[in-house]
Short mmCIF file of C-alpha atoms in Angstrom, two decimals:
data_model
loop_
_atom_site.label_atom_id
_atom_site.label_comp_id
_atom_site.label_asym_id
_atom_site.label_seq_id
_atom_site.Cartn_x
_atom_site.Cartn_y
_atom_site.Cartn_z
CA MET H 77 -77.96 -160.82 103.09
CA ILE H 78 -78.59 -163.80 100.81
CA ASN H 79 -81.96 -165.50 101.28
CA GLU H 80 -81.51 -168.82 99.49
CA LYS H 81 -85.09 -170.05 99.97
CA ALA H 82 -86.65 -166.83 98.67
CA ALA H 83 -84.21 -166.77 95.74
CA THR H 84 -85.09 -170.35 94.82
CA ALA H 85 -88.84 -169.69 95.07
CA LEU H 86 -88.67 -166.55 92.93
CA ALA H 87 -86.36 -168.22 90.41
CA THR H 88 -88.77 -171.16 90.18
CA VAL H 89 -91.70 -168.85 89.39
CA GLY H 90 -89.56 -167.04 86.83
CA THR H 91 -88.50 -170.32 85.24
CA VAL H 92 -92.09 -171.56 85.03
CA CYS H 93 -93.05 -168.32 83.29
CA TRP H 94 -90.13 -168.65 80.89
CA CYS H 95 -91.01 -172.29 80.23
CA VAL H 96 -94.49 -171.45 78.99
CA GLN H 97 -94.26 -167.84 77.81
CA LEU H 98 -93.80 -168.74 74.14
CA ILE H 99 -96.55 -171.37 74.08
CA PRO H 100 -99.31 -168.75 73.50
CA GLN H 101 -97.25 -167.24 70.66
CA ILE H 102 -96.54 -170.65 69.13
CA TYR H 103 -100.24 -171.54 69.25
CA PHE H 104 -101.14 -168.08 67.92
CA ASN H 105 -98.83 -168.58 64.92
CA PHE H 106 -100.14 -172.10 64.32
CA ARG H 107 -103.78 -171.01 64.41
CA ARG H 108 -103.23 -168.06 62.04
CA LYS H 109 -100.80 -169.93 59.75
CA ASN H 110 -99.20 -166.52 59.29
CA CYS H 111 -96.29 -164.70 60.97
CA GLU H 112 -96.86 -161.23 59.54
CA GLY H 113 -95.52 -158.76 62.13
CA PHE H 114 -93.47 -161.48 63.88
CA PRO H 115 -90.01 -161.17 62.25
CA PRO H 116 -87.75 -164.29 62.21
CA ILE H 117 -84.75 -162.23 63.38
CA PHE H 118 -86.65 -161.61 66.65
CA MET H 119 -86.66 -165.29 67.65
CA PHE H 120 -83.23 -165.96 66.18
CA LEU H 121 -81.60 -163.29 68.35
CA TRP H 122 -83.47 -164.54 71.41
CA ALA H 123 -82.40 -168.12 70.73
CA ALA H 124 -78.83 -166.91 70.16
CA CYS H 125 -78.82 -164.90 73.41
CA GLY H 126 -79.61 -168.12 75.26
CA ILE H 127 -76.09 -169.39 74.53
CA PRO H 128 -74.09 -166.68 76.41
CA PHE H 129 -77.02 -166.47 78.83
CA SER H 130 -76.51 -170.15 79.77
CA ILE H 131 -72.70 -169.86 79.84
CA TYR H 132 -72.89 -166.87 82.17
CA PHE H 133 -75.23 -168.40 84.76
CA ILE H 134 -73.48 -171.79 84.76
CA SER H 135 -70.07 -170.14 85.15
CA THR H 136 -71.20 -167.93 88.05
CA ARG H 137 -72.86 -170.90 89.77
CA ALA H 138 -76.20 -169.12 89.90
CA ASN H 139 -79.28 -170.79 91.36
CA LEU H 140 -79.81 -174.19 89.66
CA VAL H 141 -83.26 -173.21 88.46
CA VAL H 142 -81.82 -170.07 86.84
CA GLN H 143 -79.17 -172.21 85.12
CA ILE H 144 -81.89 -174.33 83.50
CA GLN H 145 -83.80 -171.29 82.23
CA PRO H 146 -81.71 -170.50 79.13
CA THR H 147 -81.97 -174.04 77.73
CA LEU H 148 -85.76 -174.10 78.03
CA PHE H 149 -85.88 -170.57 76.67
CA GLN H 150 -83.84 -171.59 73.61
CA PHE H 151 -86.04 -174.62 72.98
CA PHE H 152 -89.24 -172.60 72.67
CA CYS H 153 -87.46 -169.83 70.76
CA CYS H 154 -86.35 -172.39 68.17
CA ILE H 155 -89.94 -173.58 67.69
CA ALA H 156 -91.22 -170.03 67.21
CA TRP H 157 -88.26 -169.28 64.94
CA PHE H 158 -89.11 -172.38 62.86
CA GLN H 159 -92.69 -171.11 62.52
CA SER H 160 -91.63 -167.60 61.50
CA LEU H 161 -89.53 -169.10 58.70
CA TYR H 162 -92.14 -171.64 57.56
CA TYR H 163 -95.32 -169.55 57.56
CA PRO H 164 -95.95 -166.48 55.35
CA PRO H 165 -94.48 -164.04 54.59
CA VAL H 166 -91.15 -165.97 54.49
CA ARG H 167 -92.32 -169.48 53.44
CA MET H 168 -88.91 -171.17 53.53
CA ASN H 169 -88.54 -174.82 52.54
CA ARG H 170 -89.18 -177.17 55.48
CA LEU H 171 -86.02 -179.23 54.98
CA LYS H 172 -83.87 -176.09 54.81
CA ILE H 173 -85.39 -174.84 58.08
CA LEU H 174 -84.71 -178.18 59.76
CA VAL H 175 -81.06 -178.09 58.67
CA ILE H 176 -80.68 -174.52 60.03
CA VAL H 177 -82.18 -175.44 63.42
CA VAL H 178 -80.11 -178.64 63.74
CA VAL H 179 -76.88 -176.75 62.95
CA TYR H 180 -77.84 -174.09 65.50
CA CYS H 181 -78.47 -176.72 68.20
CA ILE H 182 -75.12 -178.42 67.57
CA VAL H 183 -73.25 -175.10 67.73
CA ALA H 184 -75.15 -174.05 70.88
CA VAL H 185 -74.40 -177.28 72.77
CA GLY H 186 -70.73 -177.18 71.78
CA LEU H 187 -70.26 -173.55 72.85
CA GLU H 188 -72.10 -173.98 76.15
CA LEU H 189 -70.18 -177.09 77.19
CA GLY H 190 -66.80 -175.76 76.14
CA PHE H 191 -67.01 -172.26 77.61
CA SER H 192 -68.94 -173.18 80.78
CA LEU H 193 -66.37 -175.72 81.96
CA TRP H 194 -63.47 -173.38 81.20
CA LEU H 195 -64.98 -170.18 82.62
CA ARG H 196 -66.25 -171.81 85.81
CA ARG H 197 -62.69 -172.64 86.87
CA LEU H 198 -61.55 -169.08 86.08
CA TYR H 199 -64.50 -167.61 88.00
CA ASP H 200 -63.77 -169.78 91.03
CA HIS H 201 -60.18 -168.49 91.06
CA GLY H 202 -61.31 -164.86 90.99
CA THR H 203 -60.95 -164.10 87.25
CA LYS H 204 -64.41 -162.77 86.49
CA TRP H 205 -64.03 -160.52 83.45
CA PRO H 206 -64.29 -163.32 80.80
CA THR H 207 -67.60 -164.43 82.32
CA LEU H 208 -68.77 -160.83 82.44
CA ILE H 209 -68.21 -160.54 78.68
CA PHE H 210 -70.70 -163.35 78.09
CA GLY H 211 -73.19 -161.70 80.41
CA ILE H 212 -72.89 -158.42 78.51
CA THR H 213 -73.21 -160.28 75.17
CA ALA H 214 -76.40 -161.98 76.39
CA SER H 215 -77.86 -158.64 77.49
CA VAL H 216 -77.05 -157.03 74.14
CA LEU H 217 -78.55 -159.91 72.11
CA LEU H 218 -81.66 -159.96 74.31
CA ALA H 219 -82.16 -156.22 73.78
CA LEU H 220 -81.40 -156.47 70.05
CA GLY H 221 -83.98 -159.24 69.73
CA LEU H 222 -86.66 -156.82 70.88
CA VAL H 223 -85.60 -154.15 68.37
CA PRO H 224 -87.14 -155.75 65.19
CA PRO H 225 -90.67 -155.68 66.71
CA TYR H 226 -90.22 -151.93 67.16
CA PHE H 227 -89.67 -151.60 63.40
CA GLU H 228 -92.93 -153.50 62.91
CA LEU H 229 -94.59 -151.05 65.33
CA ALA H 230 -93.23 -148.13 63.31
CA LYS H 231 -94.71 -149.58 60.10
CA ARG H 232 -98.16 -149.71 61.72
CA LYS H 233 -98.10 -146.39 63.60
CA GLY H 234 -97.36 -148.09 66.91
CA ARG H 235 -99.75 -150.99 66.61
CA VAL H 236 -98.68 -154.45 67.78
CA TYR H 237 -99.55 -156.95 65.06
CA GLY H 238 -98.60 -160.62 64.91
CA ILE H 239 -97.28 -160.71 68.50
CA ASN H 240 -99.43 -162.33 71.18
CA PHE H 241 -99.96 -160.11 74.23
CA LEU H 242 -100.19 -163.07 76.60
CA PHE H 243 -96.73 -164.14 75.45
CA ILE H 244 -95.30 -160.67 76.16
CA PHE H 245 -97.00 -160.48 79.56
CA ILE H 246 -95.82 -163.92 80.75
CA ASP H 247 -92.32 -163.24 79.47
CA MET H 248 -92.24 -159.94 81.33
CA CYS H 249 -93.39 -161.67 84.53
CA GLY H 250 -90.66 -164.30 84.08
CA ALA H 251 -88.02 -161.61 83.72
CA PHE H 252 -89.34 -159.75 86.76
CA PHE H 253 -89.39 -162.78 89.09
CA SER H 254 -85.98 -163.92 87.84
CA MET H 255 -84.62 -160.45 88.50
CA MET H 256 -86.02 -160.50 92.03
CA SER H 257 -84.44 -163.91 92.65
CA VAL H 258 -81.06 -162.43 91.74
CA VAL H 259 -81.71 -159.39 93.98
CA VAL H 260 -82.44 -161.50 97.08
CA GLY H 261 -79.83 -164.08 96.09
CA ASN H 262 -76.25 -163.36 95.09
CA MET H 263 -77.10 -159.76 94.04
CA ASP H 264 -75.43 -160.17 90.65
CA VAL H 265 -75.49 -156.78 88.89
CA MET H 266 -75.14 -158.24 85.40
CA GLY H 267 -78.09 -160.56 85.93
CA ILE H 268 -80.22 -157.67 87.18
CA ILE H 269 -79.33 -155.58 84.10
CA LEU H 270 -80.12 -158.55 81.86
CA TYR H 271 -83.64 -158.90 83.20
CA CYS H 272 -84.25 -155.14 83.45
CA VAL H 273 -83.54 -154.74 79.74
CA CYS H 274 -86.15 -157.39 78.92
CA VAL H 275 -88.82 -155.86 81.18
CA THR H 276 -88.22 -152.33 79.87
CA MET H 277 -88.34 -153.28 76.18
CA GLU H 278 -91.52 -155.30 76.63
CA LEU H 279 -93.21 -152.53 78.59
CA GLY H 280 -92.41 -150.32 75.60
CA ILE H 281 -94.30 -152.71 73.30
CA PHE H 282 -97.37 -152.62 75.56
CA THR H 283 -97.19 -148.83 75.79
CA SER H 284 -96.86 -148.43 72.03
CA HIS H 285 -99.99 -150.47 71.34
CA PHE H 286 -101.94 -148.68 74.07
CA VAL H 287 -101.07 -145.30 72.55
CA TRP H 288 -102.09 -146.59 69.11
CA TRP H 289 -105.39 -147.84 70.54
CA LEU H 290 -106.10 -144.45 72.10
CA ARG H 291 -105.21 -142.55 68.91
CA PHE H 292 -107.00 -144.65 66.30
CA LYS H 293 -109.53 -146.98 67.90
CA ALA H 294 -110.81 -145.83 71.29
CA PHE H 295 -112.24 -142.53 70.05
CA ASN H 296 -112.92 -143.58 66.46
CA PRO H 297 -116.13 -145.62 66.06
CA ASP H 298 -115.63 -145.78 62.28
CA PHE H 299 -112.23 -147.47 62.58
CA ILE H 300 -111.59 -150.10 59.90
CA ASP H 301 -109.01 -152.77 60.68
CA GLU H 302 -107.13 -152.85 57.38
CA GLU H 303 -104.51 -155.32 58.67
CA GLU H 304 -107.14 -157.94 59.49
CA ILE H 305 -108.84 -157.39 56.13
CA LYS H 306 -105.52 -157.87 54.31
CA LEU H 307 -104.79 -161.02 56.35
CA LYS H 308 -108.20 -162.50 55.52
CA GLU H 309 -107.70 -161.68 51.84
CA LYS H 310 -104.32 -163.43 51.89
CA GLU H 311 -105.82 -166.47 53.62
CA GLU H 312 -108.64 -166.61 51.06
CA LEU H 313 -106.13 -166.25 48.22
CA ASP H 314 -103.97 -169.07 49.60
CA HIS H 315 -107.08 -171.21 50.02
CA ASP H 316 -108.18 -170.50 46.45
CA GLU H 317 -104.69 -171.29 45.14
CA LYS H 318 -104.70 -174.63 46.94
CA ASN H 319 -108.17 -175.45 45.62
CA GLY H 320 -107.07 -174.32 42.17
CA ASP H 321 -104.08 -176.64 42.31
CA ILE H 322 -106.33 -179.53 43.32
CA GLU H 323 -108.73 -178.74 40.48
CA LYS H 324 -105.81 -178.51 38.06
CA LEU H 325 -104.59 -181.91 39.22
CA GLY H 326 -108.09 -183.31 38.80
CA ASN H 327 -108.38 -181.81 35.33
CA ALA H 328 -104.96 -183.15 34.43
CA ASP H 329 -106.03 -186.63 35.54
CA ASN H 330 -109.22 -186.36 33.48
CA ILE H 331 -107.31 -185.14 30.43
CA GLY H 332 -104.80 -187.94 30.84
CA GLN H 333 -107.59 -190.52 31.14
CA GLU H 334 -109.29 -189.11 28.05
CA ARG H 335 -106.04 -189.38 26.11
CA VAL H 336 -105.61 -192.98 27.22
CA ASN H 337 -109.19 -193.78 26.19
CA ASN H 338 -108.70 -192.07 22.81
CA GLU H 339 -105.49 -193.98 22.18
CA THR H 340 -107.20 -197.23 23.17
CA ASN H 341 -110.13 -196.54 20.85
CA SER H 342 -107.74 -195.61 18.07
CA LEU H 343 -105.82 -198.84 18.53
CA ASN H 344 -109.05 -200.84 18.58
CA THR H 345 -110.20 -199.14 15.39
CA ARG H 346 -106.88 -199.80 13.70
CA GLY H 347 -107.00 -203.40 14.84
CA SER H 348 -110.51 -203.82 13.46
CA ARG H 349 -109.48 -202.28 10.16
CA THR H 350 -106.43 -204.52 9.94
CA ALA H 351 -108.51 -207.63 10.67
CA SER H 352 -111.08 -206.60 8.09
CA GLU H 353 -108.42 -205.92 5.49
CA LEU H 354 -106.77 -209.25 6.30
CA GLY H 355 -110.08 -211.08 5.89
CA THR H 356 -110.71 -209.36 2.55
CA GLY H 357 -107.20 -210.29 1.37
CA ILE H 358 -107.78 -213.93 2.27
CA GLU H 359 -111.08 -213.96 0.37
CA ASN H 360 -109.36 -212.45 -2.69
CA ILE H 361 -106.66 -215.11 -2.54
CA GLU H 362 -109.33 -217.84 -2.37
CA VAL H 363 -111.08 -216.35 -5.40
CA VAL H 364 -107.80 -216.26 -7.35
CA ILE H 365 -107.09 -219.89 -6.43
CA GLU H 366 -110.57 -220.94 -7.56
CA ASP H 367 -110.09 -219.07 -10.86
CA LEU H 368 -106.76 -220.77 -11.43
CA GLY H 369 -108.35 -224.13 -10.68
CA SER H 370 -111.17 -223.57 -13.14
CA VAL H 371 -108.70 -222.44 -15.82
CA SER H 372 -106.59 -225.55 -15.37
CA LYS H 373 -109.67 -227.81 -15.67
CA THR H 374 -110.70 -226.06 -18.87
CA GLN H 375 -107.28 -226.67 -20.36
#
């Protein structure tokens, strides 16, 4: 039995969670100015999964709130993706990143409008398999997006580094409430699988870090956080490089000013010498004229 009010309420809670889930991660990246452990492919795949995600829910005429979810989800994914490309360790040019994001947005809008209008008519007439393909594609991309963080976990013996736990928790809550809205609503199996994949993969991230904490930190009072030490060293190095560049610019300005002053002094000296030589030449000419005058008088 479909309970429309309960489905709307649960979907609204899920949408709110998925509207704000990436804000802690975005702020976390901004504060650290570093995306070590937060691979760009993670956010790219999540942003990309929003396209078939949106097409699927619009085509199946899911709850309106659920239809809005993918667009908001893509928006925040693009911001986090921009950060992961701009901050270390990638450090891509800002203009190049902007071009990539703009091209992505144009492609996303075109695909969503084109396929949604076409597939909705097919779905209404009972042809559901094309829409199902987009639902499966969204599920696969969503799951694949959570695979790169697992490689980062493997590098650090299971430790979560560079990913904000509040982001993961809110995202998991959003997936759970959205899944429940589908369960009490139109009971769409593909939608349930989509959200289950997200919840399961994110629970795995929590579990991995908890196991790491038990193995290396909880029972080890002498634990040294090498990752944080490396990050601080990198930040100090970047800071020193920036200061060094400023000092170099200052030194270059001073050197340039000194050269200008030297050239000016040299020109002044040359001018003085020229004036002195000119004055001496005039005096010599006057002497010669006087001598010629005296000679002519004598004659």
